[in-house]
Amino acid sequence: MSVSTVSARRQPRAIILLHWGSLALILAAVTVVLLREAFDDRGVRLALLDLHRDAGLLVLAATALRLAARLRHARLPAGDDPWPLRLAAAGVHLALYLLLGAQPLLGWALSDARGQHHALFGVLPLPVLSGADADLADTLADWHEGVAWGLAALVALHAAAALWHHYVRGDAVLRAMLPAAEADPGRLEAGLESRSSEV
C-alpha cells in the first residue's frame, strides 16, 4: 500500500483562519437559532435571532474573503487522486461556497420580507433586499431551511472526505489545514515519511 503525498504543502494562514472561523460562525448561528426555541420570552428570542442574523452576515463576509484568498493563492492542488475524485472534490467545494453565500442572503431577504430590517450588531443598517411580503417571506423561509439542510449535508461530506484522506489515504490533506501544524511546515512531509515507513 502506497501513501499519497497529495497536498503536503501547508495552506496559507489566511485560508486556514477563514476556514475554521467560518465553521465557528456557522456553529454559532445554528446554536443560537436552536437555543431560541427554548425560550418563551419575546425579548430573549429577538436577541437570539439578532445574534443568528449577525453570525450569518459574518459568514457571508468570511465567504467573500475566503474566495478572494483562494483566488489569490490558487492553492487547490491537483494531487494524485483519480480525476473523478478530483472532480467530485472540486464540485463539493464549489457547492459549499455557493451555499455559504446564498444562505445568509436568503436570511437577509427573509428578514426584510417579514418587515424586520436588520442592523449589523445593532449599529450598521443594512440595505433592504425586499419589501414586506408575507407570501415571499414564506417562500424564502422554505428556501432558507432547505439550503440549511443542504449545507449541513455538504459540511458532513467535506468532513468525511478530510477524515478519509487522513485515516485511509494517509496523506496530509487534513494536516495542511490544521492550525496546530502551522509552526513547522516540514512536519507535514516528515509525518508522511514516517507513515510511509510504517506501511
PDB file of C-alpha atoms in Angstrom:
ATOM      1  CA  MET A   1       0.000   0.000   0.000  1.00  0.00           C
ATOM      2  CA  SER A   2       1.475   3.339  -1.004  1.00  0.00           C
ATOM      3  CA  VAL A   3       0.939   6.567   0.870  1.00  0.00           C
ATOM      4  CA  SER A   4      -0.262   9.528  -1.135  1.00  0.00           C
ATOM      5  CA  THR A   5       1.649  12.774  -0.923  1.00  0.00           C
ATOM      6  CA  VAL A   6      -1.245  14.871  -2.119  1.00  0.00           C
ATOM      7  CA  SER A   7      -1.496  18.340  -0.599  1.00  0.00           C
ATOM      8  CA  ALA A   8       1.552  18.053   1.650  1.00  0.00           C
ATOM      9  CA  ARG A   9       2.003  21.806   1.254  1.00  0.00           C
ATOM     10  CA  ARG A  10       0.788  23.963   4.096  1.00  0.00           C
ATOM     11  CA  GLN A  11      -2.275  26.020   3.246  1.00  0.00           C
ATOM     12  CA  PRO A  12      -1.825  29.804   3.569  1.00  0.00           C
ATOM     13  CA  ARG A  13      -2.546  31.180   7.050  1.00  0.00           C
ATOM     14  CA  ALA A  14      -5.405  33.400   5.820  1.00  0.00           C
ATOM     15  CA  ILE A  15      -7.209  30.422   4.275  1.00  0.00           C
ATOM     16  CA  ILE A  16      -6.757  28.319   7.422  1.00  0.00           C
ATOM     17  CA  LEU A  17      -8.078  31.087   9.690  1.00  0.00           C
ATOM     18  CA  LEU A  18     -11.053  31.816   7.418  1.00  0.00           C
ATOM     19  CA  HIS A  19     -11.841  28.099   7.093  1.00  0.00           C
ATOM     20  CA  TRP A  20     -12.032  27.459  10.845  1.00  0.00           C
ATOM     21  CA  GLY A  21     -13.518  30.892  11.531  1.00  0.00           C
ATOM     22  CA  SER A  22     -16.339  30.149   9.081  1.00  0.00           C
ATOM     23  CA  LEU A  23     -17.017  26.850  10.826  1.00  0.00           C
ATOM     24  CA  ALA A  24     -17.158  28.590  14.223  1.00  0.00           C
ATOM     25  CA  LEU A  25     -19.587  31.205  12.853  1.00  0.00           C
ATOM     26  CA  ILE A  26     -21.819  28.544  11.288  1.00  0.00           C
ATOM     27  CA  LEU A  27     -21.935  26.617  14.564  1.00  0.00           C
ATOM     28  CA  ALA A  28     -22.740  29.842  16.433  1.00  0.00           C
ATOM     29  CA  ALA A  29     -25.568  30.690  14.004  1.00  0.00           C
ATOM     30  CA  VAL A  30     -27.079  27.213  14.308  1.00  0.00           C
ATOM     31  CA  THR A  31     -26.684  27.119  18.104  1.00  0.00           C
ATOM     32  CA  VAL A  32     -28.403  30.438  18.788  1.00  0.00           C
ATOM     33  CA  VAL A  33     -31.324  29.756  16.442  1.00  0.00           C
ATOM     34  CA  LEU A  34     -31.909  26.350  18.071  1.00  0.00           C
ATOM     35  CA  LEU A  35     -31.443  27.789  21.556  1.00  0.00           C
ATOM     36  CA  ARG A  36     -34.082  30.372  20.709  1.00  0.00           C
ATOM     37  CA  GLU A  37     -36.746  27.649  20.738  1.00  0.00           C
ATOM     38  CA  ALA A  38     -36.065  27.023  24.431  1.00  0.00           C
ATOM     39  CA  PHE A  39     -37.285  30.496  25.445  1.00  0.00           C
ATOM     40  CA  ASP A  40     -40.765  31.973  25.618  1.00  0.00           C
ATOM     41  CA  ASP A  41     -39.624  35.498  26.463  1.00  0.00           C
ATOM     42  CA  ARG A  42     -40.031  37.643  23.342  1.00  0.00           C
ATOM     43  CA  GLY A  43     -37.055  39.875  24.172  1.00  0.00           C
ATOM     44  CA  VAL A  44     -34.698  36.902  24.568  1.00  0.00           C
ATOM     45  CA  ARG A  45     -35.987  35.312  21.360  1.00  0.00           C
ATOM     46  CA  LEU A  46     -35.439  38.553  19.430  1.00  0.00           C
ATOM     47  CA  ALA A  47     -31.930  38.961  20.869  1.00  0.00           C
ATOM     48  CA  LEU A  48     -31.021  35.410  19.848  1.00  0.00           C
ATOM     49  CA  LEU A  49     -32.492  35.947  16.386  1.00  0.00           C
ATOM     50  CA  ASP A  50     -30.364  39.088  16.030  1.00  0.00           C
ATOM     51  CA  LEU A  51     -27.276  37.073  17.028  1.00  0.00           C
ATOM     52  CA  HIS A  52     -28.229  34.454  14.422  1.00  0.00           C
ATOM     53  CA  ARG A  53     -28.503  37.162  11.775  1.00  0.00           C
ATOM     54  CA  ASP A  54     -25.187  38.754  12.787  1.00  0.00           C
ATOM     55  CA  ALA A  55     -23.409  35.385  12.646  1.00  0.00           C
ATOM     56  CA  GLY A  56     -24.924  34.704   9.219  1.00  0.00           C
ATOM     57  CA  LEU A  57     -23.774  38.052   7.857  1.00  0.00           C
ATOM     58  CA  LEU A  58     -20.272  37.375   9.188  1.00  0.00           C
ATOM     59  CA  VAL A  59     -20.363  34.017   7.373  1.00  0.00           C
ATOM     60  CA  LEU A  60     -21.192  35.923   4.182  1.00  0.00           C
ATOM     61  CA  ALA A  61     -18.234  38.280   4.726  1.00  0.00           C
ATOM     62  CA  ALA A  62     -15.906  35.387   5.588  1.00  0.00           C
ATOM     63  CA  THR A  63     -17.011  33.518   2.447  1.00  0.00           C
ATOM     64  CA  ALA A  64     -16.193  36.531   0.264  1.00  0.00           C
ATOM     65  CA  LEU A  65     -12.768  36.809   1.934  1.00  0.00           C
ATOM     66  CA  ARG A  66     -12.185  33.069   1.515  1.00  0.00           C
ATOM     67  CA  LEU A  67     -12.938  33.273  -2.206  1.00  0.00           C
ATOM     68  CA  ALA A  68     -10.587  36.229  -2.573  1.00  0.00           C
ATOM     69  CA  ALA A  69      -7.842  34.417  -0.639  1.00  0.00           C
ATOM     70  CA  ARG A  70      -8.389  31.230  -2.625  1.00  0.00           C
ATOM     71  CA  LEU A  71      -8.156  33.080  -5.942  1.00  0.00           C
ATOM     72  CA  ARG A  72      -5.066  34.953  -4.764  1.00  0.00           C
ATOM     73  CA  HIS A  73      -3.175  31.885  -3.554  1.00  0.00           C
ATOM     74  CA  ALA A  74      -4.562  29.382  -6.085  1.00  0.00           C
ATOM     75  CA  ARG A  75      -3.826  26.546  -3.687  1.00  0.00           C
ATOM     76  CA  LEU A  76      -6.216  23.777  -4.744  1.00  0.00           C
ATOM     77  CA  PRO A  77      -3.637  21.097  -5.668  1.00  0.00           C
ATOM     78  CA  ALA A  78      -4.419  18.556  -8.340  1.00  0.00           C
ATOM     79  CA  GLY A  79      -2.869  15.735  -6.281  1.00  0.00           C
ATOM     80  CA  ASP A  80      -2.708  12.121  -7.385  1.00  0.00           C
ATOM     81  CA  ASP A  81      -6.328  11.132  -6.857  1.00  0.00           C
ATOM     82  CA  PRO A  82      -8.206   9.746  -9.887  1.00  0.00           C
ATOM     83  CA  TRP A  83      -9.873  12.502 -11.907  1.00  0.00           C
ATOM     84  CA  PRO A  84     -13.438  11.546 -10.828  1.00  0.00           C
ATOM     85  CA  LEU A  85     -12.438  12.115  -7.187  1.00  0.00           C
ATOM     86  CA  ARG A  86     -10.748  15.417  -8.019  1.00  0.00           C
ATOM     87  CA  LEU A  87     -13.841  16.494  -9.955  1.00  0.00           C
ATOM     88  CA  ALA A  88     -16.110  15.493  -7.051  1.00  0.00           C
ATOM     89  CA  ALA A  89     -13.926  17.391  -4.568  1.00  0.00           C
ATOM     90  CA  ALA A  90     -13.994  20.496  -6.747  1.00  0.00           C
ATOM     91  CA  GLY A  91     -17.776  20.168  -7.086  1.00  0.00           C
ATOM     92  CA  VAL A  92     -18.266  19.915  -3.317  1.00  0.00           C
ATOM     93  CA  HIS A  93     -16.030  22.945  -2.729  1.00  0.00           C
ATOM     94  CA  LEU A  94     -17.930  24.969  -5.325  1.00  0.00           C
ATOM     95  CA  ALA A  95     -21.293  23.929  -3.853  1.00  0.00           C
ATOM     96  CA  LEU A  96     -20.081  24.847  -0.353  1.00  0.00           C
ATOM     97  CA  TYR A  97     -19.045  28.320  -1.468  1.00  0.00           C
ATOM     98  CA  LEU A  98     -22.359  28.834  -3.298  1.00  0.00           C
ATOM     99  CA  LEU A  99     -24.477  27.762  -0.329  1.00  0.00           C
ATOM    100  CA  LEU A 100     -22.325  29.678   2.174  1.00  0.00           C
ATOM    101  CA  GLY A 101     -23.021  32.778   0.109  1.00  0.00           C
ATOM    102  CA  ALA A 102     -26.676  32.025  -0.627  1.00  0.00           C
ATOM    103  CA  GLN A 103     -27.779  31.109   2.903  1.00  0.00           C
ATOM    104  CA  PRO A 104     -27.034  34.473   4.576  1.00  0.00           C
ATOM    105  CA  LEU A 105     -28.519  36.343   1.611  1.00  0.00           C
ATOM    106  CA  LEU A 106     -31.710  34.279   1.882  1.00  0.00           C
ATOM    107  CA  GLY A 107     -31.876  35.027   5.603  1.00  0.00           C
ATOM    108  CA  TRP A 108     -31.310  38.719   4.949  1.00  0.00           C
ATOM    109  CA  ALA A 109     -34.069  38.833   2.320  1.00  0.00           C
ATOM    110  CA  LEU A 110     -36.342  36.796   4.618  1.00  0.00           C
ATOM    111  CA  SER A 111     -35.928  39.341   7.425  1.00  0.00           C
ATOM    112  CA  ASP A 112     -36.788  42.163   5.014  1.00  0.00           C
ATOM    113  CA  ALA A 113     -39.810  40.286   3.649  1.00  0.00           C
ATOM    114  CA  ARG A 114     -41.052  39.937   7.225  1.00  0.00           C
ATOM    115  CA  GLY A 115     -40.574  43.679   7.738  1.00  0.00           C
ATOM    116  CA  GLN A 116     -37.750  43.058  10.220  1.00  0.00           C
ATOM    117  CA  HIS A 117     -34.917  45.126   8.740  1.00  0.00           C
ATOM    118  CA  HIS A 118     -31.660  44.289  10.476  1.00  0.00           C
ATOM    119  CA  ALA A 119     -28.672  46.391  11.542  1.00  0.00           C
ATOM    120  CA  LEU A 120     -25.379  44.502  11.930  1.00  0.00           C
ATOM    121  CA  PHE A 121     -24.627  44.344  15.671  1.00  0.00           C
ATOM    122  CA  GLY A 122     -27.433  46.866  16.104  1.00  0.00           C
ATOM    123  CA  VAL A 123     -25.212  49.591  14.609  1.00  0.00           C
ATOM    124  CA  LEU A 124     -24.804  49.233  10.849  1.00  0.00           C
ATOM    125  CA  PRO A 125     -28.140  49.378   8.962  1.00  0.00           C
ATOM    126  CA  LEU A 126     -28.245  47.013   6.001  1.00  0.00           C
ATOM    127  CA  PRO A 127     -29.674  47.775   2.563  1.00  0.00           C
ATOM    128  CA  VAL A 128     -33.203  46.464   2.072  1.00  0.00           C
ATOM    129  CA  LEU A 129     -33.299  43.463  -0.266  1.00  0.00           C
ATOM    130  CA  SER A 130     -37.073  43.130  -0.450  1.00  0.00           C
ATOM    131  CA  GLY A 131     -40.207  44.888   0.672  1.00  0.00           C
ATOM    132  CA  ALA A 132     -42.544  43.403   3.256  1.00  0.00           C
ATOM    133  CA  ASP A 133     -44.389  40.489   1.619  1.00  0.00           C
ATOM    134  CA  ALA A 134     -45.863  37.610   3.619  1.00  0.00           C
ATOM    135  CA  ASP A 135     -46.009  35.209   0.659  1.00  0.00           C
ATOM    136  CA  LEU A 136     -42.414  35.946  -0.299  1.00  0.00           C
ATOM    137  CA  ALA A 137     -41.403  35.506   3.344  1.00  0.00           C
ATOM    138  CA  ASP A 138     -42.970  32.026   3.398  1.00  0.00           C
ATOM    139  CA  THR A 139     -41.120  31.057   0.214  1.00  0.00           C
ATOM    140  CA  LEU A 140     -37.814  32.434   1.473  1.00  0.00           C
ATOM    141  CA  ALA A 141     -38.269  30.651   4.815  1.00  0.00           C
ATOM    142  CA  ASP A 142     -38.665  27.338   2.957  1.00  0.00           C
ATOM    143  CA  TRP A 143     -35.568  28.047   0.858  1.00  0.00           C
ATOM    144  CA  HIS A 144     -33.590  29.128   3.923  1.00  0.00           C
ATOM    145  CA  GLU A 145     -34.419  25.877   5.685  1.00  0.00           C
ATOM    146  CA  GLY A 146     -33.747  23.763   2.588  1.00  0.00           C
ATOM    147  CA  VAL A 147     -30.371  25.374   1.990  1.00  0.00           C
ATOM    148  CA  ALA A 148     -29.524  24.871   5.681  1.00  0.00           C
ATOM    149  CA  TRP A 149     -30.065  21.121   5.312  1.00  0.00           C
ATOM    150  CA  GLY A 150     -28.114  21.048   2.056  1.00  0.00           C
ATOM    151  CA  LEU A 151     -25.273  22.948   3.684  1.00  0.00           C
ATOM    152  CA  ALA A 152     -25.269  20.544   6.651  1.00  0.00           C
ATOM    153  CA  ALA A 153     -25.015  17.587   4.239  1.00  0.00           C
ATOM    154  CA  LEU A 154     -22.133  19.182   2.331  1.00  0.00           C
ATOM    155  CA  VAL A 155     -20.248  20.059   5.523  1.00  0.00           C
ATOM    156  CA  ALA A 156     -20.651  16.456   6.716  1.00  0.00           C
ATOM    157  CA  LEU A 157     -19.423  15.161   3.332  1.00  0.00           C
ATOM    158  CA  HIS A 158     -16.483  17.592   3.417  1.00  0.00           C
ATOM    159  CA  ALA A 159     -15.519  16.466   6.936  1.00  0.00           C
ATOM    160  CA  ALA A 160     -15.870  12.787   5.984  1.00  0.00           C
ATOM    161  CA  ALA A 161     -13.594  13.328   2.974  1.00  0.00           C
ATOM    162  CA  ALA A 162     -10.966  15.028   5.157  1.00  0.00           C
ATOM    163  CA  LEU A 163     -11.072  12.103   7.623  1.00  0.00           C
ATOM    164  CA  TRP A 164     -10.867   9.631   4.728  1.00  0.00           C
ATOM    165  CA  HIS A 165      -7.763  11.395   3.430  1.00  0.00           C
ATOM    166  CA  HIS A 166      -6.215  11.313   6.909  1.00  0.00           C
ATOM    167  CA  TYR A 167      -7.082   7.793   8.076  1.00  0.00           C
ATOM    168  CA  VAL A 168      -7.488   5.836   4.828  1.00  0.00           C
ATOM    169  CA  ARG A 169      -5.219   7.562   2.327  1.00  0.00           C
ATOM    170  CA  GLY A 170      -2.699   8.600   4.998  1.00  0.00           C
ATOM    171  CA  ASP A 171      -1.945  11.865   3.212  1.00  0.00           C
ATOM    172  CA  ALA A 172      -1.588  15.425   4.513  1.00  0.00           C
ATOM    173  CA  VAL A 173      -4.818  16.992   3.245  1.00  0.00           C
ATOM    174  CA  LEU A 174      -6.285  17.372   6.729  1.00  0.00           C
ATOM    175  CA  ARG A 175      -2.998  18.327   8.407  1.00  0.00           C
ATOM    176  CA  ALA A 176      -2.361  21.006   5.784  1.00  0.00           C
ATOM    177  CA  MET A 177      -5.458  22.809   7.063  1.00  0.00           C
ATOM    178  CA  LEU A 178      -4.948  22.317  10.816  1.00  0.00           C
ATOM    179  CA  PRO A 179      -3.832  25.444  12.731  1.00  0.00           C
ATOM    180  CA  ALA A 180      -1.709  23.365  15.130  1.00  0.00           C
ATOM    181  CA  ALA A 181       0.686  22.208  12.403  1.00  0.00           C
ATOM    182  CA  GLU A 182       1.499  25.769  11.375  1.00  0.00           C
ATOM    183  CA  ALA A 183       4.678  26.170  13.409  1.00  0.00           C
ATOM    184  CA  ASP A 184       6.763  23.777  11.330  1.00  0.00           C
ATOM    185  CA  PRO A 185       5.855  23.318   7.650  1.00  0.00           C
ATOM    186  CA  GLY A 186       8.415  20.472   7.459  1.00  0.00           C
ATOM    187  CA  ARG A 187       6.328  18.431   9.876  1.00  0.00           C
ATOM    188  CA  LEU A 188       3.869  17.612   7.117  1.00  0.00           C
ATOM    189  CA  GLU A 189       6.450  15.930   4.903  1.00  0.00           C
ATOM    190  CA  ALA A 190       8.156  14.350   7.921  1.00  0.00           C
ATOM    191  CA  GLY A 191       4.837  12.901   9.061  1.00  0.00           C
ATOM    192  CA  LEU A 192       4.237  11.425   5.622  1.00  0.00           C
ATOM    193  CA  GLU A 193       7.682   9.858   5.525  1.00  0.00           C
ATOM    194  CA  SER A 194       7.280   8.245   8.943  1.00  0.00           C
ATOM    195  CA  ARG A 195       3.864   6.936   7.907  1.00  0.00           C
ATOM    196  CA  SER A 196       5.321   5.535   4.699  1.00  0.00           C
ATOM    197  CA  SER A 197       7.922   3.608   6.674  1.00  0.00           C
ATOM    198  CA  GLU A 198       5.194   2.057   8.821  1.00  0.00           C
ATOM    199  CA  VAL A 199       3.271   0.725   5.811  1.00  0.00           C
TER     200      VAL A 199
END
